[in-house]
PDB file of C-alpha atoms in Angstrom:
ATOM      1  CA  UNK A   1      -0.011 -20.118  -0.404  1.00  0.00           C
ATOM      2  CA  UNK A   2      -3.315 -18.329  -0.902  1.00  0.00           C
ATOM      3  CA  UNK A   3      -2.042 -14.757  -0.944  1.00  0.00           C
ATOM      4  CA  UNK A   4      -1.803 -12.314  -3.830  1.00  0.00           C
ATOM      5  CA  UNK A   5       0.797 -13.360  -6.370  1.00  0.00           C
ATOM      6  CA  UNK A   6       2.541 -11.272  -9.006  1.00  0.00           C
ATOM      7  CA  UNK A   7       4.656 -12.198 -11.988  1.00  0.00           C
ATOM      8  CA  UNK A   8       7.338 -11.527 -12.897  1.00  0.00           C
ATOM      9  CA  UNK A   9       9.009 -10.407  -9.702  1.00  0.00           C
ATOM     10  CA  UNK A  10      11.655  -8.464 -11.584  1.00  0.00           C
ATOM     11  CA  UNK A  11      11.749  -7.022 -15.077  1.00  0.00           C
ATOM     12  CA  UNK A  12      14.561  -5.176 -16.808  1.00  0.00           C
ATOM     13  CA  UNK A  13      13.726  -3.611 -20.137  1.00  0.00           C
ATOM     14  CA  UNK A  14      15.046  -1.040 -22.545  1.00  0.00           C
ATOM     15  CA  UNK A  15      13.379   2.296 -23.023  1.00  0.00           C
ATOM     16  CA  UNK A  16      10.671   2.110 -25.634  1.00  0.00           C
ATOM     17  CA  UNK A  17       9.803  -1.540 -25.068  1.00  0.00           C
ATOM     18  CA  UNK A  18       6.406  -2.765 -23.881  1.00  0.00           C
ATOM     19  CA  UNK A  19       6.062  -4.735 -20.654  1.00  0.00           C
ATOM     20  CA  UNK A  20       3.171  -6.658 -19.108  1.00  0.00           C
ATOM     21  CA  UNK A  21       2.727  -7.687 -15.499  1.00  0.00           C
ATOM     22  CA  UNK A  22       0.276 -10.160 -14.072  1.00  0.00           C
ATOM     23  CA  UNK A  23      -1.529 -10.252 -10.748  1.00  0.00           C
ATOM     24  CA  UNK A  24      -3.465 -13.179  -9.304  1.00  0.00           C
ATOM     25  CA  UNK A  25      -5.641 -12.019  -6.393  1.00  0.00           C
ATOM     26  CA  UNK A  26      -6.907 -13.957  -3.417  1.00  0.00           C
ATOM     27  CA  UNK A  27      -9.613 -16.102  -4.946  1.00  0.00           C
ATOM     28  CA  UNK A  28     -12.676 -14.832  -3.087  1.00  0.00           C
ATOM     29  CA  UNK A  29     -11.746 -11.144  -3.428  1.00  0.00           C
ATOM     30  CA  UNK A  30     -13.852  -9.161  -5.886  1.00  0.00           C
ATOM     31  CA  UNK A  31     -11.731  -6.001  -5.879  1.00  0.00           C
ATOM     32  CA  UNK A  32      -8.253  -5.712  -7.348  1.00  0.00           C
ATOM     33  CA  UNK A  33      -5.951  -2.708  -7.212  1.00  0.00           C
ATOM     34  CA  UNK A  34      -2.698  -1.574  -8.820  1.00  0.00           C
ATOM     35  CA  UNK A  35      -0.274   0.773  -7.096  1.00  0.00           C
ATOM     36  CA  UNK A  36       3.160   2.094  -7.948  1.00  0.00           C
ATOM     37  CA  UNK A  37       5.901   2.660  -5.387  1.00  0.00           C
ATOM     38  CA  UNK A  38       9.147   4.527  -5.912  1.00  0.00           C
ATOM     39  CA  UNK A  39      12.095   4.700  -3.557  1.00  0.00           C
ATOM     40  CA  UNK A  40      11.382   6.605  -0.366  1.00  0.00           C
ATOM     41  CA  UNK A  41       7.670   6.946  -1.057  1.00  0.00           C
ATOM     42  CA  UNK A  42       4.528   5.137  -0.102  1.00  0.00           C
ATOM     43  CA  UNK A  43       2.504   3.299  -2.723  1.00  0.00           C
ATOM     44  CA  UNK A  44       0.504   5.512  -5.108  1.00  0.00           C
ATOM     45  CA  UNK A  45      -2.850   4.354  -6.426  1.00  0.00           C
ATOM     46  CA  UNK A  46      -3.096   3.644 -10.146  1.00  0.00           C
ATOM     47  CA  UNK A  47      -6.398   1.875 -10.758  1.00  0.00           C
ATOM     48  CA  UNK A  48      -8.881  -0.594  -9.373  1.00  0.00           C
ATOM     49  CA  UNK A  49     -11.386  -3.173 -10.562  1.00  0.00           C
ATOM     50  CA  UNK A  50     -14.543  -4.506  -9.073  1.00  0.00           C
ATOM     51  CA  UNK A  51     -14.923  -7.890 -10.713  1.00  0.00           C
ATOM     52  CA  UNK A  52     -14.116  -7.186 -14.369  1.00  0.00           C
ATOM     53  CA  UNK A  53     -15.117  -3.518 -14.335  1.00  0.00           C
ATOM     54  CA  UNK A  54     -12.389  -0.882 -14.069  1.00  0.00           C
ATOM     55  CA  UNK A  55     -14.031   1.636 -11.765  1.00  0.00           C
ATOM     56  CA  UNK A  56     -11.363   4.206 -10.986  1.00  0.00           C
ATOM     57  CA  UNK A  57      -8.162   5.387 -12.617  1.00  0.00           C
ATOM     58  CA  UNK A  58      -5.575   7.800 -11.272  1.00  0.00           C
ATOM     59  CA  UNK A  59      -4.215  10.670 -13.299  1.00  0.00           C
ATOM     60  CA  UNK A  60      -0.871   8.872 -12.860  1.00  0.00           C
ATOM     61  CA  UNK A  61      -2.164   6.280 -15.297  1.00  0.00           C
ATOM     62  CA  UNK A  62      -1.107   7.863 -18.584  1.00  0.00           C
ATOM     63  CA  UNK A  63      -2.348   6.595 -21.928  1.00  0.00           C
ATOM     64  CA  UNK A  64       0.732   4.359 -22.139  1.00  0.00           C
ATOM     65  CA  UNK A  65      -0.663   2.317 -19.255  1.00  0.00           C
ATOM     66  CA  UNK A  66      -3.538  -0.098 -19.626  1.00  0.00           C
ATOM     67  CA  UNK A  67      -4.962  -2.563 -17.144  1.00  0.00           C
ATOM     68  CA  UNK A  68      -7.419  -5.362 -17.685  1.00  0.00           C
ATOM     69  CA  UNK A  69      -9.216  -7.931 -15.620  1.00  0.00           C
ATOM     70  CA  UNK A  70     -11.047  -9.872 -18.337  1.00  0.00           C
ATOM     71  CA  UNK A  71     -12.859 -12.506 -16.307  1.00  0.00           C
ATOM     72  CA  UNK A  72     -12.862 -10.854 -12.934  1.00  0.00           C
ATOM     73  CA  UNK A  73     -10.012 -13.054 -11.751  1.00  0.00           C
ATOM     74  CA  UNK A  74      -6.388 -12.234 -12.641  1.00  0.00           C
ATOM     75  CA  UNK A  75      -5.355  -8.828 -13.938  1.00  0.00           C
ATOM     76  CA  UNK A  76      -2.659  -7.542 -16.255  1.00  0.00           C
ATOM     77  CA  UNK A  77      -0.973  -4.162 -16.312  1.00  0.00           C
ATOM     78  CA  UNK A  78       0.723  -3.207 -19.570  1.00  0.00           C
ATOM     79  CA  UNK A  79       3.085  -0.300 -20.061  1.00  0.00           C
ATOM     80  CA  UNK A  80       3.742   0.651 -23.660  1.00  0.00           C
ATOM     81  CA  UNK A  81       6.816   2.543 -24.863  1.00  0.00           C
ATOM     82  CA  UNK A  82       8.449   2.423 -21.452  1.00  0.00           C
ATOM     83  CA  UNK A  83      10.361   5.429 -20.157  1.00  0.00           C
ATOM     84  CA  UNK A  84      13.049   5.601 -17.498  1.00  0.00           C
ATOM     85  CA  UNK A  85      10.565   7.332 -15.211  1.00  0.00           C
ATOM     86  CA  UNK A  86       8.446   4.176 -15.215  1.00  0.00           C
ATOM     87  CA  UNK A  87      11.097   2.423 -13.129  1.00  0.00           C
ATOM     88  CA  UNK A  88       9.341   1.519  -9.886  1.00  0.00           C
ATOM     89  CA  UNK A  89       7.802  -1.299  -7.908  1.00  0.00           C
ATOM     90  CA  UNK A  90       4.335  -2.153  -9.195  1.00  0.00           C
ATOM     91  CA  UNK A  91       2.115  -3.536  -6.477  1.00  0.00           C
ATOM     92  CA  UNK A  92      -1.130  -5.408  -6.753  1.00  0.00           C
ATOM     93  CA  UNK A  93      -3.652  -5.761  -3.938  1.00  0.00           C
ATOM     94  CA  UNK A  94      -6.997  -7.466  -3.594  1.00  0.00           C
ATOM     95  CA  UNK A  95      -9.828  -7.089  -1.122  1.00  0.00           C
ATOM     96  CA  UNK A  96     -13.282  -7.667   0.069  1.00  0.00           C
ATOM     97  CA  UNK A  97     -12.875  -4.972   2.715  1.00  0.00           C
ATOM     98  CA  UNK A  98      -9.204  -4.813   3.636  1.00  0.00           C
ATOM     99  CA  UNK A  99      -6.538  -4.708   0.950  1.00  0.00           C
ATOM    100  CA  UNK A 100      -3.906  -7.428   0.946  1.00  0.00           C
ATOM    101  CA  UNK A 101      -0.795  -6.819  -1.095  1.00  0.00           C
ATOM    102  CA  UNK A 102       1.311  -9.001  -3.334  1.00  0.00           C
ATOM    103  CA  UNK A 103       5.116  -9.005  -3.425  1.00  0.00           C
ATOM    104  CA  UNK A 104       5.281  -6.578  -6.331  1.00  0.00           C
ATOM    105  CA  UNK A 105       7.041  -6.478  -9.681  1.00  0.00           C
ATOM    106  CA  UNK A 106      10.179  -4.376  -9.724  1.00  0.00           C
ATOM    107  CA  UNK A 107      10.629  -2.698 -13.102  1.00  0.00           C
ATOM    108  CA  UNK A 108      13.895  -1.181 -14.248  1.00  0.00           C
ATOM    109  CA  UNK A 109      13.891   0.715 -17.523  1.00  0.00           C
ATOM    110  CA  UNK A 110      17.358   1.263 -18.976  1.00  0.00           C
TER     111      UNK A 110
ATOM    112  CA  UNK B   1      -6.676  16.630  -2.442  1.00  0.00           C
ATOM    113  CA  UNK B   2      -6.437  14.104   0.315  1.00  0.00           C
ATOM    114  CA  UNK B   3      -3.027  13.474   1.809  1.00  0.00           C
ATOM    115  CA  UNK B   4      -1.381  11.531   4.580  1.00  0.00           C
ATOM    116  CA  UNK B   5       1.600  12.863   6.516  1.00  0.00           C
ATOM    117  CA  UNK B   6       4.038  10.755   8.460  1.00  0.00           C
ATOM    118  CA  UNK B   7       6.213  13.075  10.471  1.00  0.00           C
ATOM    119  CA  UNK B   8       9.166  10.842  11.147  1.00  0.00           C
ATOM    120  CA  UNK B   9      10.997   9.469   8.128  1.00  0.00           C
ATOM    121  CA  UNK B  10      13.640   7.628  10.127  1.00  0.00           C
ATOM    122  CA  UNK B  11      13.492   6.455  13.726  1.00  0.00           C
ATOM    123  CA  UNK B  12      16.252   4.644  15.605  1.00  0.00           C
ATOM    124  CA  UNK B  13      15.466   3.002  18.939  1.00  0.00           C
ATOM    125  CA  UNK B  14      17.084   0.552  21.305  1.00  0.00           C
ATOM    126  CA  UNK B  15      15.278  -2.647  22.211  1.00  0.00           C
ATOM    127  CA  UNK B  16      12.668  -2.198  24.947  1.00  0.00           C
ATOM    128  CA  UNK B  17      12.177   1.478  24.121  1.00  0.00           C
ATOM    129  CA  UNK B  18       8.670   2.731  23.516  1.00  0.00           C
ATOM    130  CA  UNK B  19       7.553   3.660  20.010  1.00  0.00           C
ATOM    131  CA  UNK B  20       5.140   6.232  18.701  1.00  0.00           C
ATOM    132  CA  UNK B  21       4.883   7.005  14.989  1.00  0.00           C
ATOM    133  CA  UNK B  22       2.804   9.950  13.916  1.00  0.00           C
ATOM    134  CA  UNK B  23       0.222   9.956  11.145  1.00  0.00           C
ATOM    135  CA  UNK B  24      -2.067  12.801  10.142  1.00  0.00           C
ATOM    136  CA  UNK B  25      -4.478  12.919   7.241  1.00  0.00           C
ATOM    137  CA  UNK B  26      -6.305  15.676   5.480  1.00  0.00           C
ATOM    138  CA  UNK B  27      -9.867  14.780   4.643  1.00  0.00           C
ATOM    139  CA  UNK B  28     -13.020  16.110   6.224  1.00  0.00           C
ATOM    140  CA  UNK B  29     -15.245  13.123   5.608  1.00  0.00           C
ATOM    141  CA  UNK B  30     -15.473   9.678   7.114  1.00  0.00           C
ATOM    142  CA  UNK B  31     -12.379   7.556   6.710  1.00  0.00           C
ATOM    143  CA  UNK B  32     -11.021   4.094   7.260  1.00  0.00           C
ATOM    144  CA  UNK B  33      -7.475   4.055   8.628  1.00  0.00           C
ATOM    145  CA  UNK B  34      -4.698   1.515   8.310  1.00  0.00           C
ATOM    146  CA  UNK B  35      -1.129   0.834   9.298  1.00  0.00           C
ATOM    147  CA  UNK B  36       0.866  -1.475   7.050  1.00  0.00           C
ATOM    148  CA  UNK B  37       4.367  -2.780   7.726  1.00  0.00           C
ATOM    149  CA  UNK B  38       7.056  -3.913   5.336  1.00  0.00           C
ATOM    150  CA  UNK B  39       9.790  -6.052   6.854  1.00  0.00           C
ATOM    151  CA  UNK B  40      13.105  -6.225   4.987  1.00  0.00           C
ATOM    152  CA  UNK B  41      12.683  -8.307   1.842  1.00  0.00           C
ATOM    153  CA  UNK B  42       8.985  -8.891   2.417  1.00  0.00           C
ATOM    154  CA  UNK B  43       5.799  -7.403   1.022  1.00  0.00           C
ATOM    155  CA  UNK B  44       3.383  -5.002   2.677  1.00  0.00           C
ATOM    156  CA  UNK B  45       1.429  -6.584   5.503  1.00  0.00           C
ATOM    157  CA  UNK B  46      -1.530  -5.239   7.441  1.00  0.00           C
ATOM    158  CA  UNK B  47      -0.636  -4.303  11.010  1.00  0.00           C
ATOM    159  CA  UNK B  48      -3.983  -2.925  12.137  1.00  0.00           C
ATOM    160  CA  UNK B  49      -7.050  -1.081  10.885  1.00  0.00           C
ATOM    161  CA  UNK B  50      -9.802   1.199  12.102  1.00  0.00           C
ATOM    162  CA  UNK B  51     -13.238   1.285  10.513  1.00  0.00           C
ATOM    163  CA  UNK B  52     -15.492   2.390  13.372  1.00  0.00           C
ATOM    164  CA  UNK B  53     -16.149   1.897  17.085  1.00  0.00           C
ATOM    165  CA  UNK B  54     -13.478   2.018  19.787  1.00  0.00           C
ATOM    166  CA  UNK B  55     -10.850   4.526  18.591  1.00  0.00           C
ATOM    167  CA  UNK B  56      -8.091   2.526  20.283  1.00  0.00           C
ATOM    168  CA  UNK B  57      -7.280  -0.321  17.955  1.00  0.00           C
ATOM    169  CA  UNK B  58      -5.048  -3.262  18.767  1.00  0.00           C
ATOM    170  CA  UNK B  59      -3.130  -5.021  16.036  1.00  0.00           C
ATOM    171  CA  UNK B  60      -0.653  -7.815  15.652  1.00  0.00           C
ATOM    172  CA  UNK B  61       2.668  -8.101  17.480  1.00  0.00           C
ATOM    173  CA  UNK B  62       1.656  -5.793  20.343  1.00  0.00           C
ATOM    174  CA  UNK B  63       1.011  -2.719  18.195  1.00  0.00           C
ATOM    175  CA  UNK B  64      -1.889  -0.375  18.793  1.00  0.00           C
ATOM    176  CA  UNK B  65      -3.126   2.869  17.271  1.00  0.00           C
ATOM    177  CA  UNK B  66      -5.450   5.590  18.434  1.00  0.00           C
ATOM    178  CA  UNK B  67      -7.804   7.471  16.147  1.00  0.00           C
ATOM    179  CA  UNK B  68      -8.280  11.061  17.308  1.00  0.00           C
ATOM    180  CA  UNK B  69     -10.879  12.538  14.987  1.00  0.00           C
ATOM    181  CA  UNK B  70     -10.444  16.131  16.188  1.00  0.00           C
ATOM    182  CA  UNK B  71      -6.742  15.963  15.362  1.00  0.00           C
ATOM    183  CA  UNK B  72      -7.118  13.960  12.132  1.00  0.00           C
ATOM    184  CA  UNK B  73      -4.515  11.614  13.583  1.00  0.00           C
ATOM    185  CA  UNK B  74      -3.932   7.876  13.793  1.00  0.00           C
ATOM    186  CA  UNK B  75      -0.664   7.390  15.643  1.00  0.00           C
ATOM    187  CA  UNK B  76       0.936   3.982  16.004  1.00  0.00           C
ATOM    188  CA  UNK B  77       2.336   2.870  19.339  1.00  0.00           C
ATOM    189  CA  UNK B  78       4.159  -0.038  20.909  1.00  0.00           C
ATOM    190  CA  UNK B  79       5.277   0.003  24.543  1.00  0.00           C
ATOM    191  CA  UNK B  80       8.435  -2.028  24.063  1.00  0.00           C
ATOM    192  CA  UNK B  81      10.029  -2.611  20.656  1.00  0.00           C
ATOM    193  CA  UNK B  82      12.072  -5.621  19.623  1.00  0.00           C
ATOM    194  CA  UNK B  83      14.870  -5.969  17.104  1.00  0.00           C
ATOM    195  CA  UNK B  84      12.401  -7.860  14.885  1.00  0.00           C
ATOM    196  CA  UNK B  85      10.268  -4.702  14.601  1.00  0.00           C
ATOM    197  CA  UNK B  86      12.886  -3.198  12.288  1.00  0.00           C
ATOM    198  CA  UNK B  87      10.837  -2.392   9.199  1.00  0.00           C
ATOM    199  CA  UNK B  88       9.172   0.387   7.243  1.00  0.00           C
ATOM    200  CA  UNK B  89       5.757   1.479   8.497  1.00  0.00           C
ATOM    201  CA  UNK B  90       3.091   3.063   6.309  1.00  0.00           C
ATOM    202  CA  UNK B  91      -0.059   4.833   7.383  1.00  0.00           C
ATOM    203  CA  UNK B  92      -2.931   4.742   4.873  1.00  0.00           C
ATOM    204  CA  UNK B  93      -6.414   6.201   4.574  1.00  0.00           C
ATOM    205  CA  UNK B  94      -9.414   5.583   2.391  1.00  0.00           C
ATOM    206  CA  UNK B  95     -12.507   7.733   2.114  1.00  0.00           C
ATOM    207  CA  UNK B  96     -15.390   5.624   3.251  1.00  0.00           C
ATOM    208  CA  UNK B  97     -18.343   5.468   0.862  1.00  0.00           C
ATOM    209  CA  UNK B  98     -16.656   7.330  -1.977  1.00  0.00           C
ATOM    210  CA  UNK B  99     -13.539   5.436  -3.032  1.00  0.00           C
ATOM    211  CA  UNK B 100     -11.807   2.206  -2.229  1.00  0.00           C
ATOM    212  CA  UNK B 101      -8.332   3.464  -3.072  1.00  0.00           C
ATOM    213  CA  UNK B 102      -5.774   3.805  -0.317  1.00  0.00           C
ATOM    214  CA  UNK B 103      -3.778   6.986   0.110  1.00  0.00           C
ATOM    215  CA  UNK B 104      -0.453   6.269   1.759  1.00  0.00           C
ATOM    216  CA  UNK B 105       1.986   8.340   3.721  1.00  0.00           C
ATOM    217  CA  UNK B 106       5.630   8.327   2.676  1.00  0.00           C
ATOM    218  CA  UNK B 107       6.564   5.816   5.370  1.00  0.00           C
ATOM    219  CA  UNK B 108       8.759   5.687   8.462  1.00  0.00           C
ATOM    220  CA  UNK B 109      11.848   3.528   8.542  1.00  0.00           C
ATOM    221  CA  UNK B 110      12.348   2.079  12.012  1.00  0.00           C
ATOM    222  CA  UNK B 111      15.664   0.608  13.068  1.00  0.00           C
ATOM    223  CA  UNK B 112      15.756  -1.171  16.407  1.00  0.00           C
ATOM    224  CA  UNK B 113      19.199  -1.727  17.808  1.00  0.00           C
ATOM    225  CA  UNK B 114      19.697  -4.944  19.805  1.00  0.00           C
TER     226      UNK B 114
END
C-alpha cells in the first residue's frame, strides 16, 4: 500500500501525559499536513511542512503541540501535558497538488 | 476569516433518488475546491476537485459538482444514489497562491436506504 500511513491508530492516555504520533506520507509528496477532527466537525488545519520546513501553523496549535519533519520524509506530532480537550482524531495528509489523507490517530485523554 | 458552509448536516434518501449537497465558501480570491468522502470505517478520500477550466467537474462513482463563482458555491450532485453511497461528505477550499491548507465544512451525513 503506497498511501499515507499513521501510527498508532488509537491512543488512550491520562491527562498530563505526553503523546507522539507518526505520519509517513506518500513517498514522492513534498508537502505534509496535520489536521484535527472532532465529532461532528470537519478537519481543522494545524500545520504543514514543505520538505523539512514548517511553513504554516494554525492558532489551534498551542505551545503544547510541536510537529517535526526532520528529513523531509516522515513527520511526528507531539502533544505535551495532554488535556481532555485534546481528545480528537489527528489526521495527516500529503500532497504535490491534491491532499491525500491517512487513516488518522484517534486520541482519547482520560 | 475564510469559512465553508454545508447546509445539510443529515440527508436521508432512498436508492435511485437524486442527490444535491450544498457547499458555500466565503473568500473573495481565487480558490481550489474539493469534495472528500468518508465511508464508514474508512479514511477521507478525494471525490472530485476543481482548480480551473470547465466549472462542471466530474468525479468518481458518478458524482459531479458545479462551481458557480457568482454564488461562491460548489454543490455536489449525483443523479441516482446507491446504498453504497452512504457516507459523510466534506466540502473543502484552499486559497490558491496564498496557502496550501484546506478549510473544511462541517460535513453532511448521507444515509441511503435500500
